PDB file of C-alpha atoms in Angstrom:
ATOM      1  CA  MET A   1       0.054  -0.073  -0.259  1.00  0.00           C
ATOM      2  CA  SER A   2       1.257   3.599  -1.037  1.00  0.00           C
ATOM      3  CA  THR A   3       1.717   6.067   1.543  1.00  0.00           C
ATOM      4  CA  ALA A   4      -1.579   8.073   0.130  1.00  0.00           C
ATOM      5  CA  GLN A   5      -3.045   4.899   0.082  1.00  0.00           C
ATOM      6  CA  GLU A   6      -2.203   4.481   3.503  1.00  0.00           C
ATOM      7  CA  THR A   7      -2.958   8.509   4.584  1.00  0.00           C
ATOM      8  CA  ALA A   8      -6.964   8.395   2.968  1.00  0.00           C
ATOM      9  CA  ALA A   9      -7.392   4.673   4.430  1.00  0.00           C
ATOM     10  CA  TYR A  10      -6.068   6.291   8.515  1.00  0.00           C
ATOM     11  CA  ALA A  11      -8.751   9.759   7.668  1.00  0.00           C
ATOM     12  CA  THR A  12     -11.818   8.050   6.615  1.00  0.00           C
ATOM     13  CA  GLU A  13     -14.677   7.792   9.551  1.00  0.00           C
ATOM     14  CA  GLU A  14     -16.980   5.691   9.852  1.00  0.00           C
ATOM     15  CA  ALA A  15     -20.605   7.634   8.464  1.00  0.00           C
ATOM     16  CA  PRO A  16     -23.210   8.148  10.978  1.00  0.00           C
ATOM     17  CA  ARG A  17     -25.196   5.537  10.479  1.00  0.00           C
ATOM     18  CA  LEU A  18     -29.195   7.762  11.891  1.00  0.00           C
ATOM     19  CA  GLY A  19     -30.004  11.129  13.020  1.00  0.00           C
ATOM     20  CA  TRP A  20     -32.139   9.132  16.679  1.00  0.00           C
ATOM     21  CA  ALA A  21     -32.875  12.678  18.028  1.00  0.00           C
ATOM     22  CA  GLU A  22     -34.906  12.187  14.881  1.00  0.00           C
ATOM     23  CA  HIS A  23     -36.314   9.276  15.360  1.00  0.00           C
ATOM     24  CA  ALA A  24     -36.839   9.151  18.985  1.00  0.00           C
ATOM     25  CA  PRO A  25     -37.443  12.666  19.666  1.00  0.00           C
ATOM     26  CA  ASP A  26     -38.949  12.243  23.006  1.00  0.00           C
ATOM     27  CA  VAL A  27     -36.448   9.535  24.110  1.00  0.00           C
ATOM     28  CA  TYR A  28     -34.046  12.711  23.484  1.00  0.00           C
ATOM     29  CA  LYS A  29     -36.243  15.215  24.638  1.00  0.00           C
ATOM     30  CA  ALA A  30     -36.923  12.828  28.560  1.00  0.00           C
ATOM     31  CA  MET A  31     -32.600  12.387  27.784  1.00  0.00           C
ATOM     32  CA  ILE A  32     -32.384  16.615  28.277  1.00  0.00           C
ATOM     33  CA  ARG A  33     -34.198  16.873  30.924  1.00  0.00           C
ATOM     34  CA  LEU A  34     -31.839  13.467  32.679  1.00  0.00           C
ATOM     35  CA  ASP A  35     -29.535  15.807  31.733  1.00  0.00           C
ATOM     36  CA  SER A  36     -29.916  19.029  33.380  1.00  0.00           C
ATOM     37  CA  VAL A  37     -32.163  17.326  36.352  1.00  0.00           C
ATOM     38  CA  ALA A  38     -28.381  15.652  36.822  1.00  0.00           C
ATOM     39  CA  LYS A  39     -25.612  18.307  37.605  1.00  0.00           C
ATOM     40  CA  ARG A  40     -27.469  20.093  40.327  1.00  0.00           C
ATOM     41  CA  GLY A  41     -25.391  20.907  42.982  1.00  0.00           C
ATOM     42  CA  LEU A  42     -22.091  19.506  41.607  1.00  0.00           C
ATOM     43  CA  ASP A  43     -18.893  21.664  39.972  1.00  0.00           C
ATOM     44  CA  PRO A  44     -19.379  22.498  36.726  1.00  0.00           C
ATOM     45  CA  LYS A  45     -15.250  21.978  36.478  1.00  0.00           C
ATOM     46  CA  LEU A  46     -16.425  18.051  38.230  1.00  0.00           C
ATOM     47  CA  TYR A  47     -19.502  17.909  36.388  1.00  0.00           C
ATOM     48  CA  GLU A  48     -17.117  17.885  32.805  1.00  0.00           C
ATOM     49  CA  LEU A  49     -14.445  15.872  34.405  1.00  0.00           C
ATOM     50  CA  VAL A  50     -16.591  12.607  34.921  1.00  0.00           C
ATOM     51  CA  LYS A  51     -17.929  13.384  31.389  1.00  0.00           C
ATOM     52  CA  ILE A  52     -14.790  13.083  30.177  1.00  0.00           C
ATOM     53  CA  ARG A  53     -13.707  10.508  31.848  1.00  0.00           C
ATOM     54  CA  ALA A  54     -16.489   8.154  31.073  1.00  0.00           C
ATOM     55  CA  SER A  55     -16.236   9.327  27.339  1.00  0.00           C
ATOM     56  CA  GLN A  56     -12.594   8.113  27.434  1.00  0.00           C
ATOM     57  CA  LEU A  57     -12.983   4.758  28.314  1.00  0.00           C
ATOM     58  CA  ASN A  58     -16.682   4.343  26.026  1.00  0.00           C
ATOM     59  CA  HIS A  59     -14.340   5.981  23.133  1.00  0.00           C
ATOM     60  CA  CYS A  60     -17.167   8.684  22.905  1.00  0.00           C
ATOM     61  CA  ALA A  61     -15.696  10.594  19.848  1.00  0.00           C
ATOM     62  CA  PHE A  62     -19.082  12.501  19.738  1.00  0.00           C
ATOM     63  CA  CYS A  63     -19.164  13.278  23.241  1.00  0.00           C
ATOM     64  CA  LEU A  64     -15.265  13.795  23.410  1.00  0.00           C
ATOM     65  CA  ASP A  65     -15.537  16.919  21.577  1.00  0.00           C
ATOM     66  CA  MET A  66     -18.427  18.052  23.135  1.00  0.00           C
ATOM     67  CA  HIS A  67     -17.202  18.228  27.392  1.00  0.00           C
ATOM     68  CA  THR A  68     -13.542  18.685  26.749  1.00  0.00           C
ATOM     69  CA  LYS A  69     -15.150  22.699  24.087  1.00  0.00           C
ATOM     70  CA  ASP A  70     -17.422  21.949  27.686  1.00  0.00           C
ATOM     71  CA  ALA A  71     -15.008  21.957  29.973  1.00  0.00           C
ATOM     72  CA  LEU A  72     -12.427  24.703  28.556  1.00  0.00           C
ATOM     73  CA  ALA A  73     -15.258  27.037  28.352  1.00  0.00           C
ATOM     74  CA  ALA A  74     -16.492  25.990  32.119  1.00  0.00           C
ATOM     75  CA  GLY A  75     -13.020  27.117  32.645  1.00  0.00           C
ATOM     76  CA  GLU A  76     -11.317  23.873  32.844  1.00  0.00           C
ATOM     77  CA  SER A  77      -7.436  23.807  31.886  1.00  0.00           C
ATOM     78  CA  VAL A  78      -5.552  22.058  28.564  1.00  0.00           C
ATOM     79  CA  GLU A  79      -3.952  20.512  31.173  1.00  0.00           C
ATOM     80  CA  ARG A  80      -5.977  18.705  33.625  1.00  0.00           C
ATOM     81  CA  ILE A  81      -7.757  17.629  31.016  1.00  0.00           C
ATOM     82  CA  VAL A  82      -4.849  16.129  28.306  1.00  0.00           C
ATOM     83  CA  GLN A  83      -4.211  14.772  32.236  1.00  0.00           C
ATOM     84  CA  LEU A  84      -7.672  13.021  32.498  1.00  0.00           C
ATOM     85  CA  SER A  85      -6.413   9.745  30.086  1.00  0.00           C
ATOM     86  CA  ALA A  86      -3.354   9.035  32.681  1.00  0.00           C
ATOM     87  CA  TRP A  87      -4.942  10.720  35.984  1.00  0.00           C
ATOM     88  CA  GLN A  88      -3.752   7.277  37.840  1.00  0.00           C
ATOM     89  CA  GLU A  89       0.189   8.513  37.133  1.00  0.00           C
ATOM     90  CA  SER A  90      -1.341  12.079  37.218  1.00  0.00           C
ATOM     91  CA  ARG A  91      -3.421  12.276  40.848  1.00  0.00           C
ATOM     92  CA  HIS A  92      -1.016  16.337  41.769  1.00  0.00           C
ATOM     93  CA  PHE A  93      -3.177  17.819  38.745  1.00  0.00           C
ATOM     94  CA  TYR A  94      -6.380  16.852  41.083  1.00  0.00           C
ATOM     95  CA  THR A  95      -7.883  17.630  44.131  1.00  0.00           C
ATOM     96  CA  GLY A  96      -9.151  14.958  46.538  1.00  0.00           C
ATOM     97  CA  LYS A  97     -12.598  15.035  45.835  1.00  0.00           C
ATOM     98  CA  GLU A  98     -12.169  15.074  41.758  1.00  0.00           C
ATOM     99  CA  LEU A  99     -10.147  11.681  42.081  1.00  0.00           C
ATOM    100  CA  ALA A 100     -12.853   9.910  44.060  1.00  0.00           C
ATOM    101  CA  ALA A 101     -15.274  11.588  41.307  1.00  0.00           C
ATOM    102  CA  ILE A 102     -13.059   9.849  38.470  1.00  0.00           C
ATOM    103  CA  GLU A 103     -11.661   7.402  40.488  1.00  0.00           C
ATOM    104  CA  LEU A 104     -16.166   6.516  40.381  1.00  0.00           C
ATOM    105  CA  THR A 105     -16.882   7.181  37.222  1.00  0.00           C
ATOM    106  CA  GLU A 106     -14.690   4.777  36.204  1.00  0.00           C
ATOM    107  CA  ALA A 107     -15.864   1.628  39.095  1.00  0.00           C
ATOM    108  CA  VAL A 108     -19.588   2.207  37.149  1.00  0.00           C
ATOM    109  CA  THR A 109     -18.618   2.802  33.705  1.00  0.00           C
ATOM    110  CA  VAL A 110     -16.780  -0.775  33.248  1.00  0.00           C
ATOM    111  CA  LEU A 111     -18.263  -2.927  35.858  1.00  0.00           C
ATOM    112  CA  THR A 112     -15.828  -5.434  35.112  1.00  0.00           C
ATOM    113  CA  GLU A 113     -16.101  -6.946  38.788  1.00  0.00           C
ATOM    114  CA  GLY A 114     -20.350  -6.554  38.025  1.00  0.00           C
ATOM    115  CA  PHE A 115     -20.769  -4.448  40.836  1.00  0.00           C
ATOM    116  CA  VAL A 116     -18.699  -0.921  42.129  1.00  0.00           C
ATOM    117  CA  PRO A 117     -16.357  -2.082  45.069  1.00  0.00           C
ATOM    118  CA  ASP A 118     -16.263  -1.109  48.827  1.00  0.00           C
ATOM    119  CA  GLU A 119     -12.909   1.301  48.672  1.00  0.00           C
ATOM    120  CA  VAL A 120     -13.526   3.491  45.591  1.00  0.00           C
ATOM    121  CA  TYR A 121     -17.427   3.764  46.996  1.00  0.00           C
ATOM    122  CA  ALA A 122     -16.390   4.319  50.296  1.00  0.00           C
ATOM    123  CA  ARG A 123     -13.539   7.118  49.092  1.00  0.00           C
ATOM    124  CA  ALA A 124     -16.388   8.647  47.161  1.00  0.00           C
ATOM    125  CA  THR A 125     -18.481   8.988  50.247  1.00  0.00           C
ATOM    126  CA  GLU A 126     -15.838  10.498  52.560  1.00  0.00           C
ATOM    127  CA  HIS A 127     -15.926  13.087  49.461  1.00  0.00           C
ATOM    128  CA  PHE A 128     -19.350  14.077  49.328  1.00  0.00           C
ATOM    129  CA  GLU A 129     -22.444  14.116  51.406  1.00  0.00           C
ATOM    130  CA  GLU A 130     -25.049  11.637  50.252  1.00  0.00           C
ATOM    131  CA  ALA A 131     -27.298  13.872  47.954  1.00  0.00           C
ATOM    132  CA  GLU A 132     -24.152  15.340  46.093  1.00  0.00           C
ATOM    133  CA  LEU A 133     -23.499  11.231  45.878  1.00  0.00           C
ATOM    134  CA  ALA A 134     -26.720  10.398  44.528  1.00  0.00           C
ATOM    135  CA  GLN A 135     -26.495  13.072  42.182  1.00  0.00           C
ATOM    136  CA  LEU A 136     -22.366  12.242  41.407  1.00  0.00           C
ATOM    137  CA  VAL A 137     -23.820   8.714  40.544  1.00  0.00           C
ATOM    138  CA  ALA A 138     -26.713  10.055  38.374  1.00  0.00           C
ATOM    139  CA  ALA A 139     -24.544  12.448  36.238  1.00  0.00           C
ATOM    140  CA  ILE A 140     -22.627   9.083  35.077  1.00  0.00           C
ATOM    141  CA  THR A 141     -25.264   7.750  34.557  1.00  0.00           C
ATOM    142  CA  VAL A 142     -26.372   9.966  32.248  1.00  0.00           C
ATOM    143  CA  ILE A 143     -22.883  10.167  30.507  1.00  0.00           C
ATOM    144  CA  ASN A 144     -23.239   7.161  30.121  1.00  0.00           C
ATOM    145  CA  ALA A 145     -26.515   6.573  28.088  1.00  0.00           C
ATOM    146  CA  TRP A 146     -25.758   8.915  25.934  1.00  0.00           C
ATOM    147  CA  ASN A 147     -21.747   7.787  24.740  1.00  0.00           C
ATOM    148  CA  ARG A 148     -24.316   4.599  24.361  1.00  0.00           C
ATOM    149  CA  PHE A 149     -26.329   6.308  22.261  1.00  0.00           C
ATOM    150  CA  GLY A 150     -23.065   8.133  20.552  1.00  0.00           C
ATOM    151  CA  VAL A 151     -21.401   4.804  20.078  1.00  0.00           C
ATOM    152  CA  THR A 152     -23.768   2.853  18.387  1.00  0.00           C
ATOM    153  CA  PHE A 153     -24.842   5.644  15.822  1.00  0.00           C
ATOM    154  CA  ARG A 154     -21.421   7.257  15.231  1.00  0.00           C
ATOM    155  CA  MET A 155     -21.957  10.394  15.763  1.00  0.00           C
ATOM    156  CA  THR A 156     -19.628  13.004  14.589  1.00  0.00           C
ATOM    157  CA  PRO A 157     -17.337  15.155  16.463  1.00  0.00           C
ATOM    158  CA  GLY A 158     -15.740  18.778  15.599  1.00  0.00           C
ATOM    159  CA  HIS A 159     -18.949  20.408  15.005  1.00  0.00           C
ATOM    160  CA  TYR A 160     -20.645  21.048  18.443  1.00  0.00           C
ATOM    161  CA  ARG A 161     -20.060  24.465  20.159  1.00  0.00           C
ATOM    162  CA  PRO A 162     -20.881  24.931  23.443  1.00  0.00           C
ATOM    163  CA  GLY A 163     -23.998  25.679  24.544  1.00  0.00           C
ATOM    164  CA  GLN A 164     -25.987  23.476  21.969  1.00  0.00           C
ATOM    165  CA  HIS A 165     -27.331  21.109  23.002  1.00  0.00           C
ATOM    166  CA  THR A 166     -26.998  17.428  21.468  1.00  0.00           C
TER     167      THR A 166
END
């Protein structure tokens, strides 16, 4: 394969499969409402870090594009966003509360053991009051649902502007 052919092969993206929001508008509207109530009481930067981390784990390019832009608009630093994929080796970039939220995000997103480990949950309870913890788990659950729509229907990244709805 020539270099031009290799470049063309790597440059090709999968085409979107379906404009799901058009075909299931009530579900889309319900997701928007759920998303708006799930974030109540959470720090906007922490909320975006959680959304970015779940989207990294779920390989949702559309959501990564959206939430990195939203995080930047909320005042998050590029450095902390970049380091998020390697947060365990970059712990000094984050507060204890943020680390607990990121760790909980991973545990809820990747249920490889079939449950959220007690030690992860216990660390989260050290940093979050019960109501805030319930909101955090709701936010993690909602972004995982959005990721499933984005990945399944191959939503195309790169066109989102902060302040837009998905």
